Short mmCIF file of C-alpha atoms in Angstrom, two decimals:
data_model
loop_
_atom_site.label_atom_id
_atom_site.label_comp_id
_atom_site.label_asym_id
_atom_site.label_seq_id
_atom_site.Cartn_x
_atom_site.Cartn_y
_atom_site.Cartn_z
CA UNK A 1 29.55 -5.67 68.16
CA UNK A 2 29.28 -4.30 64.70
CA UNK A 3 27.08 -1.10 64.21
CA UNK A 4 24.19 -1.98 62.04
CA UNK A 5 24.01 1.61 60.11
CA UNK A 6 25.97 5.11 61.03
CA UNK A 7 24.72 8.34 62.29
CA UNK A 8 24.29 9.57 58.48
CA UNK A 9 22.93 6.96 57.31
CA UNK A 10 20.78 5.58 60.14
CA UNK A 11 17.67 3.73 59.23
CA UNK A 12 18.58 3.07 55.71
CA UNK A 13 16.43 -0.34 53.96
CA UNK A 14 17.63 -3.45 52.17
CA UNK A 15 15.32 -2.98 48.58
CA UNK A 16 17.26 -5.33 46.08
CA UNK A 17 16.26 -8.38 44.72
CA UNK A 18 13.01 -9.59 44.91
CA UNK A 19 11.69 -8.28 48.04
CA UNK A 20 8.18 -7.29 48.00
CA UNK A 21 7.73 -3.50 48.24
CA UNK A 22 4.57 -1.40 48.11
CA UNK A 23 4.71 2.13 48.16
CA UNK A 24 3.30 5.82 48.25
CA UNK A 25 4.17 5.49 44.52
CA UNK A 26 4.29 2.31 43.05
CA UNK A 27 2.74 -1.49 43.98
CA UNK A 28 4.36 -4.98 43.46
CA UNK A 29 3.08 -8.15 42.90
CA UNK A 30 3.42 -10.99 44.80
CA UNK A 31 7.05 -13.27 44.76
CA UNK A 32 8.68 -16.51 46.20
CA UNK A 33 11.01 -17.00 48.17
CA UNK A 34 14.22 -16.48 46.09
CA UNK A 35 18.08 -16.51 46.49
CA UNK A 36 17.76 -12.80 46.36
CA UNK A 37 15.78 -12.91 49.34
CA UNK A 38 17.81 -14.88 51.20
CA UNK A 39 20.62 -13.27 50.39
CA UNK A 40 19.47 -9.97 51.76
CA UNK A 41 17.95 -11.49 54.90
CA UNK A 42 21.20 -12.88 55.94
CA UNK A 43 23.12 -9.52 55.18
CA UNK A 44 20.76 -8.27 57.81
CA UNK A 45 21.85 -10.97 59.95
CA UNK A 46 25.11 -10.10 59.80
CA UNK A 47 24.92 -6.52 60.07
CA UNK A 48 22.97 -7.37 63.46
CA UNK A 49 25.93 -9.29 64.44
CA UNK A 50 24.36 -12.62 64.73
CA UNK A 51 27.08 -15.26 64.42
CA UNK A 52 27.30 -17.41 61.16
CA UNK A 53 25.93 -20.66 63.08
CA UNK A 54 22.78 -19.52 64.37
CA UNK A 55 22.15 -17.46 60.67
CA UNK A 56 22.01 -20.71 59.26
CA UNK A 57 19.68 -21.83 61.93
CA UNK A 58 17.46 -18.55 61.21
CA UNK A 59 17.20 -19.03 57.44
CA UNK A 60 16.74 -22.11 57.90
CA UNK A 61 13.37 -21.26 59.87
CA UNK A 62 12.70 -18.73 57.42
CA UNK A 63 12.94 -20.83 54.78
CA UNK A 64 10.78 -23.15 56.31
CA UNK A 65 7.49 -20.53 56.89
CA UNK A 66 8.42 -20.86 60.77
CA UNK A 67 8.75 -17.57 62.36
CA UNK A 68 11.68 -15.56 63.88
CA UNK A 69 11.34 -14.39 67.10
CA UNK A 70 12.92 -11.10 66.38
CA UNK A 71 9.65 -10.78 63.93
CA UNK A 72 6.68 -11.20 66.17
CA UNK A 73 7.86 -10.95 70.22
CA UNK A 74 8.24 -7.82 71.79
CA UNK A 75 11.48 -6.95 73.00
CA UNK A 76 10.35 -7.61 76.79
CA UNK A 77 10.66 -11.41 75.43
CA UNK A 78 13.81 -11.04 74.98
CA UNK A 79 16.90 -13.57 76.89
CA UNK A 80 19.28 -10.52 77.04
CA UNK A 81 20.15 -7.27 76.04
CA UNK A 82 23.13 -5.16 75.57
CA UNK A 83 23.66 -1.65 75.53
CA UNK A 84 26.47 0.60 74.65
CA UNK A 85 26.56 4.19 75.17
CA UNK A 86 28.70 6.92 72.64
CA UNK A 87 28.33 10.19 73.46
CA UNK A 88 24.21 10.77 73.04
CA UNK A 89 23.48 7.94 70.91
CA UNK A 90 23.17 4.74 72.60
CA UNK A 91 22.90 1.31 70.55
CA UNK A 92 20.71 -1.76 72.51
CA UNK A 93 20.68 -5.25 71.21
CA UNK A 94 18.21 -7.67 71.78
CA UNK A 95 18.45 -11.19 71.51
CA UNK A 96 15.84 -13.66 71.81
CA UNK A 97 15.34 -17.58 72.53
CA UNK A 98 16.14 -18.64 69.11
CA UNK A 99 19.50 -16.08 68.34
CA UNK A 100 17.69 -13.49 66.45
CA UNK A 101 18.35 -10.30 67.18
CA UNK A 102 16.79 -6.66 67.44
CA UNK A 103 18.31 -3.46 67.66
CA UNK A 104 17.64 0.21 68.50
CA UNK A 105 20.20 2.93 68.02
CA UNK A 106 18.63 6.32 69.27
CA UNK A 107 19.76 9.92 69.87
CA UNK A 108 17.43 12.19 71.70
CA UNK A 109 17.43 15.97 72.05
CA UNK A 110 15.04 18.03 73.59
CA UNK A 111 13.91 21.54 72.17
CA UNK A 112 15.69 23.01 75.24
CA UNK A 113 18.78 20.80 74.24
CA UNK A 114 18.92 22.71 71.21
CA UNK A 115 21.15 25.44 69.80
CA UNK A 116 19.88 28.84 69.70
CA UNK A 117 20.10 30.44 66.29
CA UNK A 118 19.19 28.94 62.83
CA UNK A 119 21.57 26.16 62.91
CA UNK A 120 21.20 22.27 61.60
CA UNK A 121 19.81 19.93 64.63
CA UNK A 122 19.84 16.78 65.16
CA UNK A 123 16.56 14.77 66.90
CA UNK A 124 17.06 11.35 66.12
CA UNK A 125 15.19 8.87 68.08
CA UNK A 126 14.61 5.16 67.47
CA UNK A 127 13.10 2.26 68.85
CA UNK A 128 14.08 -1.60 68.89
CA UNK A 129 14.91 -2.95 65.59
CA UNK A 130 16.50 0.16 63.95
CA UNK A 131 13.48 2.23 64.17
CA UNK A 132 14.92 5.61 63.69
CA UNK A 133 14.13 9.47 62.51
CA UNK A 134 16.92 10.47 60.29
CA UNK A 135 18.31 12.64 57.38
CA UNK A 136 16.12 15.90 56.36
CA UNK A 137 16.74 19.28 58.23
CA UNK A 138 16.31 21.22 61.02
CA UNK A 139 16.18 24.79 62.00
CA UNK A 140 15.80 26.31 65.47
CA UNK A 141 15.36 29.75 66.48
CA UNK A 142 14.44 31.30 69.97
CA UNK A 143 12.05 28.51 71.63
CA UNK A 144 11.54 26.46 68.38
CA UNK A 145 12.65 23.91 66.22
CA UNK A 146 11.44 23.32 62.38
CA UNK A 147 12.58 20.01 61.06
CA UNK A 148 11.65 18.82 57.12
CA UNK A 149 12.29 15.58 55.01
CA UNK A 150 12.79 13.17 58.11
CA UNK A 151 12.91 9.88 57.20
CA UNK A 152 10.91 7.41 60.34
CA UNK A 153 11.83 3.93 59.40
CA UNK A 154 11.97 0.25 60.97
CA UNK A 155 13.47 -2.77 59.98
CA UNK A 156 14.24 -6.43 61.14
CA UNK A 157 16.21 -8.98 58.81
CA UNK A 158 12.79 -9.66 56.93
CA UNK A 159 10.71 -6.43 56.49
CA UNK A 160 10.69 -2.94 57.22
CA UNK A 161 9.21 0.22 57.24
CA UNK A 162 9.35 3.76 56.31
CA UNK A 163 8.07 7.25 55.56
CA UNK A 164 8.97 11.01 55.39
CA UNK A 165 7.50 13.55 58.15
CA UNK A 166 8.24 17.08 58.57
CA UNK A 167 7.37 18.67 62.04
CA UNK A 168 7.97 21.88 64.49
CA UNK A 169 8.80 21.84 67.87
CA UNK A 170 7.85 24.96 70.36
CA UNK A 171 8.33 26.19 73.55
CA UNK A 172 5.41 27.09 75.21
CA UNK A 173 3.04 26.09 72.87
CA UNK A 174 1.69 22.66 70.92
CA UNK A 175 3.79 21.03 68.20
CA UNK A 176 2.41 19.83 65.46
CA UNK A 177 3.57 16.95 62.18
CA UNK A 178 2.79 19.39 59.00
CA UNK A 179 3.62 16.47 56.38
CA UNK A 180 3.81 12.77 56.39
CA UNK A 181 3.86 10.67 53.13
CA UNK A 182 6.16 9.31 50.69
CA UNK A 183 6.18 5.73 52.01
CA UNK A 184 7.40 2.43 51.81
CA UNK A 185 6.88 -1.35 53.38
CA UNK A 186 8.76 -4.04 51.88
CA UNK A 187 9.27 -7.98 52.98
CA UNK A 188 11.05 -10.77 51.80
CA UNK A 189 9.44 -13.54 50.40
CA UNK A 190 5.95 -12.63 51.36
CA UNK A 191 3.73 -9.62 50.63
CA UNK A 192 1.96 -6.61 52.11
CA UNK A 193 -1.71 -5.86 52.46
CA UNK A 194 -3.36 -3.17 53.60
CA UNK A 195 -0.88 -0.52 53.76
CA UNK A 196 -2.26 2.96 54.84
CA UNK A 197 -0.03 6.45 55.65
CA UNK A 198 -2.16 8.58 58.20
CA UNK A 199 -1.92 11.49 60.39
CA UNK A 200 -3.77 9.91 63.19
CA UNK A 201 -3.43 14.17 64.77
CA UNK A 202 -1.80 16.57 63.06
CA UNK A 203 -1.27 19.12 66.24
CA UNK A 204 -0.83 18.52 70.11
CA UNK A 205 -3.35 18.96 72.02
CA UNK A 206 -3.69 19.04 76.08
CA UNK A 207 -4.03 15.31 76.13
CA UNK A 208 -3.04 13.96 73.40
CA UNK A 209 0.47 13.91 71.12
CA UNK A 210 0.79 14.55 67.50
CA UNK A 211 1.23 11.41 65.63
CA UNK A 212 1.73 10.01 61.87
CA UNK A 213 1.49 6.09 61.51
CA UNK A 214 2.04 4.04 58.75
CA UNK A 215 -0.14 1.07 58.97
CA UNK A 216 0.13 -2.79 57.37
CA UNK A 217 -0.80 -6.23 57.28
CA UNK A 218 2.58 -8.41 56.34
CA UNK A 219 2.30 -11.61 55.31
CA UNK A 220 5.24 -13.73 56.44
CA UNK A 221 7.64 -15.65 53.61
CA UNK A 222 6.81 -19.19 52.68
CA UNK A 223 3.24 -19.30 54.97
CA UNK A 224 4.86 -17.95 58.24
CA UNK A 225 1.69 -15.86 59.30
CA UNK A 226 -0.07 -12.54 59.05
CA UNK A 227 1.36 -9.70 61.16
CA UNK A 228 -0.25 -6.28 61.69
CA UNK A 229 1.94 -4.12 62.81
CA UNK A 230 2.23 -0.23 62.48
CA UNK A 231 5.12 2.69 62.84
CA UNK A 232 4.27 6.33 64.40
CA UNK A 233 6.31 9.30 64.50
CA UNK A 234 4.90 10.36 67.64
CA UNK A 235 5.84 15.33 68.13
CA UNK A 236 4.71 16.60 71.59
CA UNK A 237 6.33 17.98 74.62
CA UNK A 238 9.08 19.28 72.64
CA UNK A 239 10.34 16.11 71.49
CA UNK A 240 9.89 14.10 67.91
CA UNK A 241 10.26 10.28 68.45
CA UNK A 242 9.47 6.92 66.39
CA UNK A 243 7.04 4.04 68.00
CA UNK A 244 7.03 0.76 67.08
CA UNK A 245 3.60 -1.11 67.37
CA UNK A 246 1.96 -3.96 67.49
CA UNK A 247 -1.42 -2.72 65.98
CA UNK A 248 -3.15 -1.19 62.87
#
């Protein structure tokens, strides 16, 4: 199975072309369905290892405003998965009914997994369709962890998501998200409305996790449907993770 990104690079989105991209910085205007498109929704495809039959299949349904199963089922609707384990990261793919495909690569540490002294850390985590936390910084110390620039982001072969977060992890006491902006959502052949970057809580409280979510309303290529749909970077019990969900 090919690896859809590395450890460095992990999370990384398709932008060429004409996708449709709204940001933290700039807005786009609405577009067709064009060769670029197309062109980028198959290298996703591919990079998901979907075989070359059942891409044509899939762009043919995406082509036609049907939807992809990959894009709107959960991955508990999923025919099978696969899993394979290297060292702490661990790469699942999902693959539904029609031969699209989802995928999570994650790495997890723990604040007590961590180094002592002020050395970089890693605390990727992911979810199913390479949601990830990557690139940025981290520092620990004694008992905590300060991580900056941490890119959360989530893609399938026809949209994605992403945003920067910084956070701090601590033993003993709450952790809190102390930025979360600089976004981005982006589809292919369709367009975004509603887009919204919040810090839902900025600090952990006794019942509650800190959590960031960047929030949309995607509007499938070629009359597919509306999606809403929304990605958290979720800080509390001494862990950082991303959420996919299937919610404003």
């Amino acid at each position: 199975m090919k690896k859809l990104v590395s450890a460095i690079v992990l999370g990384v989105l398709v932008t060429s072309g004409s996708l449709f991209s709204v940001s933290s910085a700039s807005a786009a205007e609405n577009v067709e369905v064009s060769q670029e498109d197309l062109a980028a929704v198959k290298s996703n495809f591919v990079d998901l290892g979907i075989d070359e039959n059942t891409i044509e299949k899939l762009l043919e349904k995406f082509k036609n405003g049907q939807e992809i199963d990959a894009d709107v089922l959960d991955v508990g609707q999923a025919v099978s998965k696969h899993t394979v384990r290297e060292g702490d990261v661990s790469t699942t793919t999902y693959t539904f009914a029609d031969g699209s495909r989802s995928q999570t690569e994650e790495e997890k540490l723990t604040l007590n997994e961590l180094p002592s002294g002020l050395k970089p850390v890693s605390t990727n985590s992911g979810g199913f369709s390479t949601m990830s936390i990557s690139g940025g910084k981290c520092t620990s110390g004694s008992g905590y962890s300060s991580c900056s620039g941490r890119k959360v982001s989530y893609r399938t072969g026809t949209y994605g998501y992403s945003f920067y977060a910084s956070y701090s992890l601590a033993n003993g006491a709450y952790d809190k998200i102390t930025s979360a902006g600089k976004w981005n959502v982006w589809t292919a052949g369709g367009t975004v409305t509603n887009p919204k970057m919040r810090t839902i809580r900025a600090n952990e409280t006794g019942n509650n996790k800190a959590e960031a979510r960047l929030s949309a309303v995607l509007n499938l290529g070629n009359s597919a449907g509306s999606l809403t749909r929304s990605l958290s970077l979720i800080v509390g019990s001494d862990k950082a993770y991303s959420r996919w969900n299937s919610y404003y």
